[in-house]
Amino acid sequence: MKHLAIAALSFTLLVAGAAPLAAQVLSTFDTDLDGWRIIGDNSALWQSTGGNPGGCLDVNDLATGSTNYATAPNKFLGNWSAFTVSDSIFFDIYEVNTSGGAWIAVHHVRIEGPGGAAWANDVRVVNPPTQGAWIHVRVLLAPTIWTLESGTWLGLLANVTSVRIFAEWVDGGETTWLDNIGISRTPAPIYDQCLENTFAATGIGDWSFQQAGTVTNPESGGNTGGFLQIGDATGNSYAFAPSMFLGDWSLYEFSGFLTVDVRILSSTGTNLGSPDFLRISGPGGSAHVALAAEDLNMAPRVWKTFSFLLDRTDWTIDSGDWNSLITNVTECRIDAEYFDNTETIGLDNFGLRMWDCPPIDDLVEMHDAAYDLCSTMSLVGVSVVALNPMDGELYALARSSGDGLYHLTGDQAGQFVQTYANPADLVFAPNGDAFISEDYSGNVFRKAWGGASSVWVSGLHSGDDDPFGMVIAPPGFDGANVNPGDILVSDRGNLNADEIWSFSPSVAEGELLVMSDPGDIDFFDLCAAGYDTVYIADALDGDHIRFLRDDGTLGGFILNPSLGSPYSIVYDSLMDVLFVADASTESVHRVNPHTGNWTRVADGFNVFSPCCLEIDPVARRLYVADAGYGRVYEICLETVTAVDETAPPASSLALRAYPNPFNPSVTLVYSLAGPCDVRIGIYDAAGRLVLTLLDERREAGDHRAFWNGRDASGRPSAAGVYFARIEALGKTEARKLVLVR
């Protein structure tokens, strides 16, 4: 009998026939694989004979690619805090080099959990082990002989969610058999009601695959961060969830769910959906849920989330019974084949969770009770979002591989519209024409509503052109080089001049200089406010918010306190406030333009691009494009109370309107409980101020104001929907008005 002992590393190798250490948890492979799986370029195969003794786990590595690991089933996982330095992990290994060259230095065992990760400390095969014979390996759980990869030793042992045994020993082909894998103490089970796998770390974790092509983690492009990118191969491809997700699911029944995000990166052939999308199985039976072809989003930049309640009524029982199945789930399989030809798909944010768990892989946090995070929309690479008044839908720019304009909402959500190089900003004219500026080239394109795209402004001036923020000049913005309805564009210039230009949305070229370079600025975004104001976000000046006058001069106010780097700005016409995106802290703030004071609305975003905000003041929505997360966040703003004329007064203002609809004029009636300053504005359906009807002090009592259906310049307003908004006594109310012609 040969013995090889390395006392300093506290492990021993014994020849075949040596009895394994008494174990509390043991896999003998006498009847099946006992839940063990292989990660790498091979799959687990059960051998009914040839083990030590009986059956064994066969890793017949015939490739020179990925290193293979055997991953332990759920019974090996849990709280190891009670383990002592004399406890151990052990296994038998049988190794034959079939076509490999040099023996590679590898670790024997790796354990991981939320508290950290560690390898068996420098346990290496320095010389080739005895081939054609069973060898027994034992690794003590003494922290001094492990290399801590992350976290702390005690934190790691508190919740072990992964146990790996190496099954690759040479740099080529080999035969590796494993048997009698065990640990000397039984872990205490841990119930985690918010299990998730976000692929934020490098690699693919303990996921295993069957009949799949190349599987990678690109580390970006997921929902959010990294994801599993699964290539196609002959046969139906499957992904198998790691053991940390398996075990007793009975506590999740009725109030728990399985969830996974899916993205179709590329495909050919017919979309068949998946009749067996998610399958769970165990000793008590098996069950599955299907995915219809129409449920898949075919847009290659869009992630779609699928969630399935852990209720027997939502699943098809294939064998056994539901109650027996969920008490011991030993396999959770995801179908990764949806087309009858080829595809590459992405999986992300797999979770086994209760309904009250926080969102997976999302650090965005709301800080103002007046606002709610209502929803998120997926578009990988999204940098800018804009509302089209023609169809009421959102569109977006993506500034990465496949640069260009995309649908964000509606029936074509996620679908590509038009290619643009390094698109910087997007604005829509009232007739639905889209104007897209290109960084570097300095060009501005017009994509006609329902028509073609063409260069509209071919470079603002010679040299370094970087046109970013664009906005339609408001009704009172009427200067020597700009007219109401023109489009203003900020050319931040990068290394050269920083200027603001205007051009007509109806006549190509002919751009005019509105503001010359004022010095050290980076004007990234513009927004119109009220009758004649255009606010500016200057990324280099977090102390001020500037505004542009129609004669090209600048004004501004001081922010209290300062912000870091304003990248985007929009105006809420109904509440008379600004929203500013700060790129230095990846946060969004509400700014009072009269005082300069601000409050934080939300933070935790990943990466802002310039011009990342959009607002729908009438629908009360603020949209935030997060390029790093590949999402657009929809924030629901506070609502403005509208008063029913037929109802008794509900507040101290009780704004009413008659007649309504009206032509040519409407009477507004309001009540004041005490003397105060009163401001009444008329706004169009897009939230733009038409005119200020009243801005004076009034005494207590009932009052009337009259609108003749004209704007601030005395021109008749078009038929349509308008809003009367009153501010008084610290309250705000609005009344919908309908002007008919």
XYZ file of C-alpha atoms in Angstrom:
741
model
C 0.000 0.000 0.000
C 1.351 3.380 -1.012
C 0.877 6.462 1.111
C 1.528 10.071 0.215
C 1.347 12.476 3.146
C 1.843 16.230 3.233
C 1.481 17.089 6.896
C 1.818 20.846 6.441
C -1.285 20.884 4.257
C -3.280 18.605 6.556
C -4.638 16.248 3.933
C -3.862 12.643 3.059
C -4.019 10.539 -0.076
C -4.759 6.818 0.427
C -4.868 4.000 -2.109
C -7.988 2.091 -3.063
C -9.571 0.047 -0.333
C -9.188 2.633 2.406
C -12.504 3.147 4.171
C -13.884 6.702 3.951
C -14.129 8.793 7.064
C -17.445 8.429 8.872
C -19.728 11.040 7.375
C -22.920 12.845 8.297
C -23.550 13.769 4.635
C -22.403 11.337 1.961
C -22.901 10.654 -1.741
C -21.963 7.075 -2.704
C -23.400 7.134 -6.252
C -24.601 3.558 -5.863
C -27.973 4.256 -7.504
C -27.682 7.651 -9.241
C -25.809 10.969 -9.294
C -27.468 12.051 -6.029
C -27.910 15.607 -7.361
C -24.276 16.234 -8.316
C -23.640 18.179 -11.514
C -20.648 19.167 -13.629
C -19.657 22.700 -14.664
C -17.372 22.952 -17.671
C -17.092 21.309 -21.069
C -18.535 17.967 -19.973
C -21.687 16.762 -18.254
C -22.187 14.448 -15.310
C -22.538 10.760 -16.184
C -23.501 8.070 -13.714
C -21.501 4.838 -13.841
C -23.353 1.884 -12.309
C -20.084 -0.026 -11.808
C -16.398 0.759 -11.395
C -16.803 2.879 -8.275
C -15.147 2.447 -4.919
C -17.231 0.303 -4.708
C -20.504 0.314 -6.727
C -21.365 3.306 -8.871
C -19.509 6.581 -9.307
C -19.633 10.021 -10.909
C -17.898 9.903 -14.300
C -16.314 13.047 -15.729
C -14.859 11.722 -18.974
C -13.109 14.880 -20.165
C -12.320 14.603 -23.851
C -11.862 18.345 -24.480
C -9.161 20.901 -23.787
C -11.519 23.728 -22.900
C -13.157 24.778 -19.654
C -12.062 23.338 -16.344
C -14.612 20.889 -14.967
C -16.005 21.077 -11.443
C -18.399 18.786 -9.642
C -20.978 20.800 -7.686
C -22.631 19.403 -4.574
C -26.386 18.937 -4.069
C -28.430 20.921 -1.569
C -27.864 18.520 1.334
C -24.223 19.653 1.520
C -25.213 23.320 1.871
C -26.316 25.440 4.818
C -24.857 26.720 8.070
C -21.431 25.210 8.763
C -20.738 27.366 11.831
C -20.741 24.331 14.139
C -17.961 22.639 12.122
C -14.615 22.390 13.913
C -11.035 22.265 12.684
C -11.173 18.460 12.866
C -14.167 18.291 10.522
C -13.446 17.740 6.868
C -14.579 17.424 3.278
C -13.406 14.224 1.616
C -13.794 12.231 -1.582
C -12.331 9.359 -3.591
C -10.846 10.065 -7.003
C -9.765 7.791 -9.863
C -7.687 9.511 -12.545
C -6.330 8.411 -15.953
C -4.562 10.791 -18.324
C -5.863 9.852 -21.786
C -4.506 12.556 -24.071
C -3.345 15.390 -21.853
C 0.073 16.834 -21.404
C 1.306 18.476 -18.251
C -0.479 18.033 -14.949
C -1.943 21.360 -13.953
C -1.859 22.808 -10.450
C -5.412 22.885 -9.124
C -7.225 23.226 -5.853
C -9.195 20.285 -4.573
C -12.179 22.014 -2.995
C -13.860 25.414 -3.101
C -16.674 26.632 -0.863
C -18.640 29.853 -1.283
C -21.520 31.767 0.248
C -22.801 35.302 0.831
C -20.105 35.740 3.484
C -17.160 34.931 1.218
C -15.320 32.192 -0.676
C -12.245 30.015 -0.014
C -10.124 27.370 -1.689
C -8.373 24.531 0.037
C -5.093 26.259 0.828
C -2.521 25.447 -1.851
C -3.595 21.817 -1.996
C -1.965 21.008 -5.315
C -1.040 17.920 -7.226
C 2.662 18.639 -7.602
C 3.413 15.257 -9.084
C 0.995 13.138 -11.112
C -1.155 11.077 -8.726
C -1.248 7.325 -9.042
C -3.279 6.507 -12.157
C -5.724 3.638 -12.426
C -6.256 3.470 -8.659
C -8.687 5.046 -6.239
C -7.149 7.738 -4.047
C -8.798 9.157 -0.950
C -8.520 12.923 -0.342
C -9.420 14.604 2.928
C -9.348 18.386 3.479
C -9.710 19.618 7.036
C -11.905 22.637 7.774
C -9.126 24.468 9.572
C -8.980 28.119 8.401
C -5.182 28.112 8.440
C -5.057 25.701 5.516
C -7.552 27.505 3.314
C -6.973 30.529 1.092
C -9.699 33.063 1.735
C -10.725 34.492 -1.611
C -13.222 37.005 -0.217
C -15.150 37.817 2.961
C -14.321 36.199 6.292
C -13.979 32.565 7.330
C -16.748 32.752 9.932
C -18.986 34.703 7.577
C -18.455 32.074 4.899
C -19.251 29.150 7.175
C -22.453 30.863 8.343
C -24.074 30.115 4.981
C -22.333 27.844 2.481
C -24.245 27.985 -0.802
C -21.721 26.245 -3.071
C -19.345 23.294 -2.712
C -17.107 22.408 -5.661
C -14.783 19.442 -6.183
C -12.213 19.759 -8.961
C -12.549 17.214 -11.736
C -9.828 18.453 -14.086
C -6.190 17.576 -13.539
C -4.415 17.724 -16.884
C -4.313 20.222 -19.750
C -5.927 17.785 -22.163
C -8.176 14.744 -22.140
C -8.572 12.512 -19.087
C -10.898 10.180 -17.279
C -11.904 11.316 -13.803
C -14.207 9.337 -11.525
C -15.424 10.603 -8.173
C -16.977 8.555 -5.386
C -17.827 8.674 -1.672
C -17.969 12.468 -1.433
C -18.885 13.569 2.065
C -18.587 16.003 4.921
C -18.166 14.901 8.507
C -20.987 16.981 9.990
C -24.515 17.816 8.856
C -25.028 21.510 8.005
C -27.915 23.335 9.655
C -30.478 24.178 6.947
C -31.001 27.841 6.091
C -34.275 29.214 4.826
C -33.680 32.276 2.633
C -36.919 33.781 1.400
C -35.156 36.015 -1.161
C -32.796 33.726 -3.103
C -31.411 35.225 -6.300
C -28.650 34.850 -8.883
C -27.820 38.112 -10.671
C -24.530 37.113 -12.348
C -22.938 40.289 -11.038
C -19.737 38.325 -10.320
C -17.570 37.003 -13.117
C -18.235 33.533 -14.488
C -21.379 31.426 -14.586
C -21.447 30.322 -10.967
C -22.719 26.803 -10.268
C -25.072 26.704 -13.244
C -24.798 23.615 -15.421
C -26.063 22.938 -18.918
C -27.173 20.148 -21.209
C -26.801 20.193 -24.992
C -25.928 23.892 -24.973
C -23.349 25.692 -27.054
C -20.822 28.096 -25.583
C -22.002 29.620 -22.295
C -20.414 32.838 -21.056
C -21.033 35.762 -18.734
C -20.353 38.949 -20.745
C -20.412 40.909 -17.429
C -22.528 43.661 -19.016
C -25.706 43.869 -21.043
C -27.750 42.016 -18.455
C -30.748 43.198 -16.508
C -28.521 44.564 -14.922
C -24.773 43.816 -15.050
C -23.768 40.361 -16.265
C -25.936 37.511 -17.496
C -25.796 33.978 -18.853
C -25.308 34.049 -22.620
C -26.213 30.609 -23.980
C -25.308 29.564 -27.493
C -27.124 26.925 -29.509
C -26.079 23.326 -30.047
C -27.551 20.147 -31.484
C -30.585 19.071 -29.527
C -32.632 20.960 -26.961
C -30.564 23.194 -24.677
C -31.262 23.328 -20.946
C -29.896 25.297 -17.994
C -29.982 23.814 -14.485
C -30.230 26.026 -11.408
C -27.546 25.640 -8.716
C -28.185 23.547 -5.623
C -28.672 26.622 -3.434
C -32.123 26.995 -5.027
C -33.184 23.414 -4.359
C -34.617 21.640 -1.339
C -37.825 22.163 0.615
C -40.049 24.698 -1.155
C -43.158 24.147 0.945
C -42.629 27.460 2.778
C -42.832 29.304 -0.556
C -46.187 27.842 -1.535
C -48.897 30.415 -2.342
C -46.780 33.450 -1.357
C -43.580 32.594 -3.247
C -42.610 32.489 -6.898
C -39.907 31.558 -9.387
C -38.666 34.341 -11.627
C -36.202 34.648 -14.507
C -35.372 37.287 -17.120
C -35.045 36.244 -20.759
C -33.504 38.067 -23.707
C -33.377 36.840 -27.313
C -29.993 38.041 -28.565
C -30.343 36.425 -31.987
C -32.516 33.815 -33.671
C -33.352 32.151 -36.949
C -36.341 30.041 -37.817
C -39.826 29.928 -36.356
C -40.597 31.023 -32.821
C -42.097 27.967 -31.120
C -42.159 29.303 -27.583
C -41.469 26.667 -24.948
C -43.993 24.005 -23.954
C -41.655 23.030 -21.088
C -40.099 26.353 -20.075
C -39.570 25.733 -16.353
C -39.543 22.230 -14.885
C -39.090 21.249 -11.263
C -38.659 17.655 -10.147
C -37.802 15.554 -7.134
C -38.591 12.229 -5.479
C -42.224 13.329 -5.102
C -42.839 14.015 -8.791
C -42.382 16.701 -11.430
C -44.246 19.736 -12.792
C -43.741 22.370 -15.457
C -44.972 25.687 -16.823
C -45.099 26.588 -20.521
C -44.180 29.770 -22.384
C -46.249 30.809 -25.400
C -44.445 32.089 -28.502
C -46.196 35.455 -28.234
C -44.883 35.881 -24.684
C -41.298 36.220 -25.912
C -40.025 39.696 -26.762
C -38.092 39.361 -29.997
C -36.294 42.706 -29.649
C -32.617 41.806 -29.018
C -32.086 44.719 -26.596
C -35.051 43.974 -24.344
C -35.146 41.822 -21.218
C -38.492 40.347 -20.267
C -39.253 39.059 -16.780
C -41.274 35.861 -16.279
C -42.612 35.027 -12.825
C -44.586 31.959 -11.784
C -46.466 31.644 -8.521
C -45.640 28.501 -6.550
C -49.234 27.373 -6.526
C -50.283 24.038 -7.982
C -52.954 25.787 -10.086
C -50.233 27.585 -12.068
C -48.284 24.414 -12.852
C -48.948 21.280 -14.880
C -48.307 18.196 -12.737
C -46.504 15.563 -14.836
C -45.976 12.923 -12.170
C -46.474 12.407 -8.453
C -48.317 15.093 -6.523
C -47.633 18.753 -5.810
C -47.315 18.513 -2.030
C -44.749 15.732 -2.216
C -42.834 17.471 -4.992
C -42.290 20.827 -3.304
C -41.086 19.319 -0.035
C -37.922 18.177 -1.826
C -37.107 19.790 -5.176
C -33.876 18.229 -6.426
C -33.792 19.750 -9.923
C -34.942 23.019 -11.488
C -34.474 23.121 -15.250
C -34.931 26.057 -17.633
C -35.540 25.464 -21.316
C -33.146 27.537 -23.458
C -34.487 26.520 -26.882
C -37.367 28.486 -28.424
C -36.804 28.371 -32.203
C -36.759 25.561 -34.734
C -33.380 26.635 -36.129
C -30.771 28.489 -34.061
C -30.692 31.094 -31.312
C -28.529 32.748 -28.708
C -30.404 33.665 -25.572
C -29.694 35.393 -22.309
C -30.862 34.456 -18.820
C -30.592 36.809 -15.860
C -31.936 37.465 -12.376
C -33.100 33.976 -11.546
C -34.835 33.935 -8.193
C -36.832 31.854 -5.718
C -38.562 34.522 -3.670
C -41.446 35.628 -1.532
C -43.660 38.413 -2.829
C -42.400 40.914 -0.233
C -38.746 40.563 -1.287
C -37.093 43.676 -2.786
C -36.582 43.844 -6.560
C -33.741 41.696 -7.851
C -30.502 43.480 -8.736
C -31.882 47.003 -8.403
C -30.333 49.537 -6.044
C -32.513 52.505 -7.050
C -34.141 53.992 -3.962
C -36.853 56.630 -3.673
C -36.302 59.410 -1.110
C -39.332 61.667 -1.558
C -42.703 60.454 -0.288
C -44.466 62.449 -3.005
C -43.082 60.146 -5.703
C -43.262 56.427 -6.417
C -41.163 54.173 -8.613
C -43.993 52.855 -10.791
C -42.217 50.619 -13.312
C -39.064 49.959 -15.294
C -38.581 49.413 -18.999
C -35.695 47.438 -20.479
C -33.481 48.591 -23.344
C -29.823 47.583 -23.193
C -27.596 50.600 -23.813
C -30.369 53.193 -23.426
C -29.042 56.731 -23.015
C -31.907 59.094 -23.868
C -35.700 58.852 -23.698
C -38.250 61.217 -25.299
C -42.041 61.436 -25.562
C -43.584 61.743 -29.031
C -46.714 63.943 -28.830
C -47.990 62.499 -32.111
C -48.620 58.964 -30.841
C -48.096 59.445 -27.105
C -45.351 56.787 -27.052
C -41.824 56.870 -25.675
C -38.784 56.473 -27.908
C -35.165 56.045 -26.908
C -31.613 56.339 -28.124
C -29.148 53.538 -27.480
C -25.502 54.511 -27.598
C -23.603 51.255 -27.868
C -23.244 48.495 -30.467
C -26.261 49.034 -32.714
C -26.439 52.796 -32.054
C -29.700 54.424 -32.967
C -33.363 55.146 -32.383
C -35.699 52.584 -30.822
C -39.330 52.251 -29.808
C -39.522 52.088 -26.017
C -43.269 51.656 -25.467
C -46.248 50.532 -27.527
C -46.767 47.480 -29.714
C -43.236 47.749 -31.113
C -41.455 48.205 -27.783
C -37.751 47.507 -28.169
C -37.831 47.471 -31.967
C -35.118 49.266 -33.916
C -36.128 52.349 -35.941
C -33.024 53.975 -37.430
C -29.235 53.855 -37.164
C -27.328 56.904 -35.922
C -23.656 57.195 -35.003
C -23.055 58.173 -31.371
C -26.562 59.626 -30.901
C -26.591 62.327 -28.218
C -30.128 63.694 -27.850
C -33.650 63.263 -29.185
C -36.551 65.706 -29.384
C -39.921 65.514 -31.143
C -41.716 68.311 -32.950
C -45.498 68.595 -32.427
C -46.086 66.877 -35.792
C -44.152 63.765 -34.693
C -40.913 64.484 -36.547
C -37.917 63.257 -34.554
C -34.677 65.242 -34.390
C -31.563 63.317 -33.403
C -28.184 64.917 -32.750
C -24.917 63.049 -33.289
C -21.923 63.493 -31.049
C -18.574 64.008 -32.850
C -20.064 64.504 -36.336
C -22.070 67.542 -35.239
C -24.955 66.527 -37.488
C -28.609 66.771 -36.557
C -30.979 64.423 -38.373
C -34.708 64.671 -38.930
C -36.656 61.410 -38.964
C -39.947 62.486 -40.514
C -43.119 61.114 -38.925
C -43.831 57.978 -40.933
C -41.015 58.869 -43.343
C -37.297 58.805 -43.996
C -34.323 60.109 -42.065
C -32.082 62.812 -43.501
C -29.367 65.215 -42.381
C -31.132 68.369 -41.237
C -28.185 70.336 -39.892
C -24.818 69.267 -41.301
C -22.500 70.381 -38.534
C -23.072 73.480 -36.443
C -19.682 74.956 -37.307
C -16.269 73.731 -38.367
C -14.187 72.036 -35.739
C -15.252 70.118 -32.679
C -19.045 69.582 -32.797
C -20.778 67.856 -29.894
C -24.491 68.767 -30.082
C -26.289 67.455 -27.018
C -29.354 68.970 -25.375
C -32.188 70.018 -27.687
C -35.488 71.726 -26.874
C -38.306 73.459 -28.734
C -38.233 77.187 -28.047
C -41.281 78.224 -25.961
C -43.966 80.687 -27.213
C -42.290 83.809 -25.838
C -38.754 82.935 -26.917
C -38.484 85.379 -29.809
C -35.026 86.840 -30.409
C -32.923 88.038 -33.302
C -31.665 84.501 -34.050
C -34.487 82.357 -32.706
C -38.243 82.118 -33.166
C -40.864 80.348 -31.049
C -41.065 76.731 -32.198
C -37.463 76.631 -33.395
C -35.210 73.946 -31.973
C -32.417 75.069 -29.687
C -29.350 72.839 -29.476
C -26.350 73.048 -27.157
C -23.001 72.355 -28.784
C -20.801 71.605 -25.786
C -17.720 71.684 -27.990
C -15.603 69.402 -25.802
C -12.188 70.958 -26.569
C -13.500 73.921 -28.566
C -16.307 76.472 -28.345
C -19.410 75.865 -26.227
C -22.386 77.476 -27.945
C -26.158 77.352 -28.316
C -27.695 77.357 -31.794
C -31.182 77.419 -33.252
C -32.618 75.852 -36.378
C -36.048 75.545 -37.907
C -37.901 72.195 -37.720
C -39.505 72.964 -41.088
C -36.514 74.212 -43.122
C -33.217 72.329 -43.293
C -29.860 73.957 -42.530
C -29.799 77.700 -41.892
C -28.830 77.307 -38.243
C -28.192 80.509 -36.307
C -25.912 81.217 -33.357
C -27.946 82.207 -30.292
C -25.262 82.171 -27.594
C -21.504 82.494 -28.069
C -19.008 80.663 -25.885
C -19.238 82.199 -22.377
C -16.189 80.413 -20.982
C -15.600 77.274 -18.955
C -18.923 75.431 -19.351
C -20.305 72.095 -20.513
C -23.935 72.748 -21.418
C -25.285 69.199 -21.733
C -29.054 69.656 -21.664
C -31.785 72.239 -22.175
C -35.437 72.438 -21.154
C -38.224 74.947 -21.810
C -40.138 76.375 -18.881
C -43.177 78.620 -18.964
C -43.620 81.288 -21.594
C -40.071 82.396 -22.334
C -37.517 80.530 -20.219
C -34.956 77.880 -21.229
C -33.028 76.259 -18.377
C -29.585 74.695 -18.846
C -27.743 71.801 -17.186
C -24.039 72.613 -16.969
C -22.005 69.512 -16.100
C -19.096 71.672 -14.901
C -21.142 73.891 -12.589
C -22.982 72.254 -9.724
C -23.369 75.571 -7.932
C -25.880 77.135 -10.338
C -28.730 76.458 -12.699
C -28.444 78.774 -15.697
C -31.184 79.977 -17.989
C -30.950 81.363 -21.494
C -32.687 84.526 -22.672
C -33.842 84.913 -26.265
C -31.172 87.588 -26.832
C -28.460 85.014 -26.065
C -27.578 86.283 -22.603
C -27.483 84.101 -19.509
C -29.102 84.362 -16.105
C -29.338 81.872 -13.301
C -29.798 81.064 -9.659
C -27.680 79.480 -6.956
C -28.320 75.882 -5.928
C -28.602 75.329 -2.192
C -26.634 73.199 -1.524
C -24.504 72.522 -4.600
C -24.946 69.525 -6.852
C -22.054 67.661 -8.426
C -22.415 67.408 -12.205
C -25.853 68.216 -13.699
C -26.272 66.061 -16.811
C -29.943 66.514 -17.608
C -32.809 68.862 -16.743
C -36.583 68.903 -17.293
C -39.391 71.198 -16.130
C -42.649 70.178 -14.465
C -45.046 72.852 -15.714
C -47.887 71.846 -13.411
C -45.834 72.057 -10.212
C -43.361 74.719 -11.392
C -40.280 72.708 -10.386
C -37.197 71.391 -12.149
C -35.810 67.872 -12.057
C -32.041 67.517 -12.411
C -29.956 64.365 -12.926
C -26.590 64.555 -11.147
C -23.973 62.343 -12.819
C -21.515 62.632 -9.936
C -23.866 60.847 -7.524
C -26.149 59.119 -10.085
C -29.159 60.695 -8.401
C -32.213 62.752 -9.393
C -33.275 65.927 -7.565
C -36.301 68.230 -7.513
C -35.225 71.874 -7.638
C -37.273 74.927 -6.738
C -36.332 77.493 -9.426
C -37.417 80.387 -7.196
C -35.265 79.542 -4.175
C -32.581 77.175 -5.499
C -33.408 74.667 -2.758
C -33.609 71.026 -3.763
C -34.619 67.648 -2.391
C -33.377 64.249 -3.475
C -36.006 62.261 -5.353
C -34.090 59.037 -6.036
C -30.576 57.623 -6.118
C -28.808 54.327 -6.679
C -28.765 54.622 -10.460
C -25.780 53.154 -12.263
C -24.624 55.378 -15.142
C -26.295 58.523 -16.482
C -25.757 59.803 -19.994
C -26.418 63.460 -20.832
C -30.088 64.260 -21.592
C -31.287 61.210 -19.657
C -34.507 62.767 -18.273
C -37.940 63.157 -19.856
C -41.203 64.335 -18.302
C -44.900 64.076 -19.073
C -46.292 66.756 -16.747
C -49.925 66.078 -17.621
C -49.729 62.292 -17.146
C -47.520 62.972 -14.084
C -44.577 60.837 -15.137
C -40.820 61.393 -14.922
C -38.615 59.047 -16.965
C -34.972 58.361 -16.121
C -32.722 56.562 -18.622
C -29.975 54.563 -16.890
C -27.359 53.535 -19.447
C -25.469 51.381 -16.950
C -28.490 49.317 -15.948
C -30.030 49.341 -19.435
C -33.345 50.505 -18.003
C -35.726 53.436 -18.120
C -37.280 54.104 -14.719
C -40.826 55.459 -14.650
C -41.386 57.663 -11.604
C -44.965 58.612 -10.793
C -45.131 62.237 -9.728
C -47.535 63.738 -7.256
C -50.978 64.293 -8.747
C -52.731 67.611 -8.949
C -56.225 67.461 -7.529
C -58.942 68.238 -10.058
C -62.273 69.357 -8.651
C -65.670 68.128 -9.920
C -67.892 71.116 -10.657
C -70.975 69.195 -9.553
C -69.478 68.167 -6.202
C -69.479 70.337 -3.083
C -66.227 72.217 -2.435
C -63.534 69.709 -1.405
C -60.825 72.169 -0.412
C -60.136 75.808 0.306
C -59.734 76.512 -3.437
C -62.604 74.551 -5.039
C -61.623 75.454 -8.602
C -64.549 75.180 -11.059
C -64.973 76.019 -14.743
C -68.010 76.846 -16.894
C -69.021 76.404 -19.557
C -66.813 73.398 -20.256
C -66.355 72.596 -23.147
C -66.215 76.257 -24.120
C -65.990 78.655 -27.070
C -64.776 81.346 -27.072
C -64.250 81.918 -23.309
C -64.420 80.111 -19.984
C -65.030 81.352 -16.445
C -62.915 79.986 -13.606
C -64.372 80.185 -10.094
C -62.297 79.630 -6.961
C -62.652 80.201 -3.220
C -60.067 81.464 -0.748
C -60.243 80.921 2.997
C -57.965 83.895 3.603
C -55.945 86.614 1.849
C -53.048 85.238 -0.197
C -51.064 85.435 -3.412
C -52.847 83.639 -6.260
C -51.336 82.354 -9.472
C -53.439 80.846 -12.277
C -51.830 79.416 -15.393
C -53.280 77.862 -18.541
C -51.336 74.866 -19.915
C -51.690 72.835 -23.094
C -51.988 69.036 -23.161
C -48.188 68.664 -23.359
C -47.793 70.671 -20.152
C -46.484 73.831 -21.809
C -47.589 77.139 -20.330
C -49.944 78.983 -22.717
C -50.254 82.075 -20.559
C -50.338 83.245 -16.962
C -53.915 84.304 -16.351
C -53.398 85.795 -12.898
C -50.474 86.441 -10.575
C -51.742 88.826 -7.883
C -52.860 89.027 -4.279
C -56.531 88.362 -3.493
C -58.662 88.666 -0.375
C -60.720 85.867 1.195
C -63.927 84.847 -0.557
C -65.131 83.692 -3.982
C -63.365 84.980 -7.070
C -63.604 84.658 -10.838
C -61.084 84.690 -13.655
C -61.773 84.611 -17.388
C -59.841 83.043 -20.252
C -60.678 84.084 -23.802
C -58.999 81.096 -25.450
C -55.932 83.044 -26.583
C -52.229 82.637 -25.767
C -49.922 85.218 -24.186
C -49.375 86.894 -27.578
C -53.087 87.279 -28.172
C -53.246 84.576 -30.827
C -56.240 82.188 -30.786
C -55.350 78.809 -29.278
C -56.104 75.660 -31.243
C -59.026 73.468 -30.282
C -58.106 70.767 -27.787
C -57.485 69.937 -24.159
C -56.013 72.482 -21.760
C -55.523 72.690 -18.016
C -56.179 75.578 -15.656
C -53.849 75.375 -12.653
C -54.254 77.480 -9.516
C -51.714 77.940 -6.713
C -52.840 79.580 -3.482
C -52.652 79.051 0.283
C -49.917 76.446 -0.237
C -52.249 74.284 -2.321
C -52.426 73.419 -5.994
C -55.462 72.325 -7.983
C -56.122 71.860 -11.688
C -59.177 71.781 -13.931
C -59.325 70.130 -17.350
C -60.673 72.505 -20.018
C -61.892 71.607 -23.516
C -61.732 74.332 -26.155
C -63.929 73.713 -29.206
C -63.877 75.702 -32.450
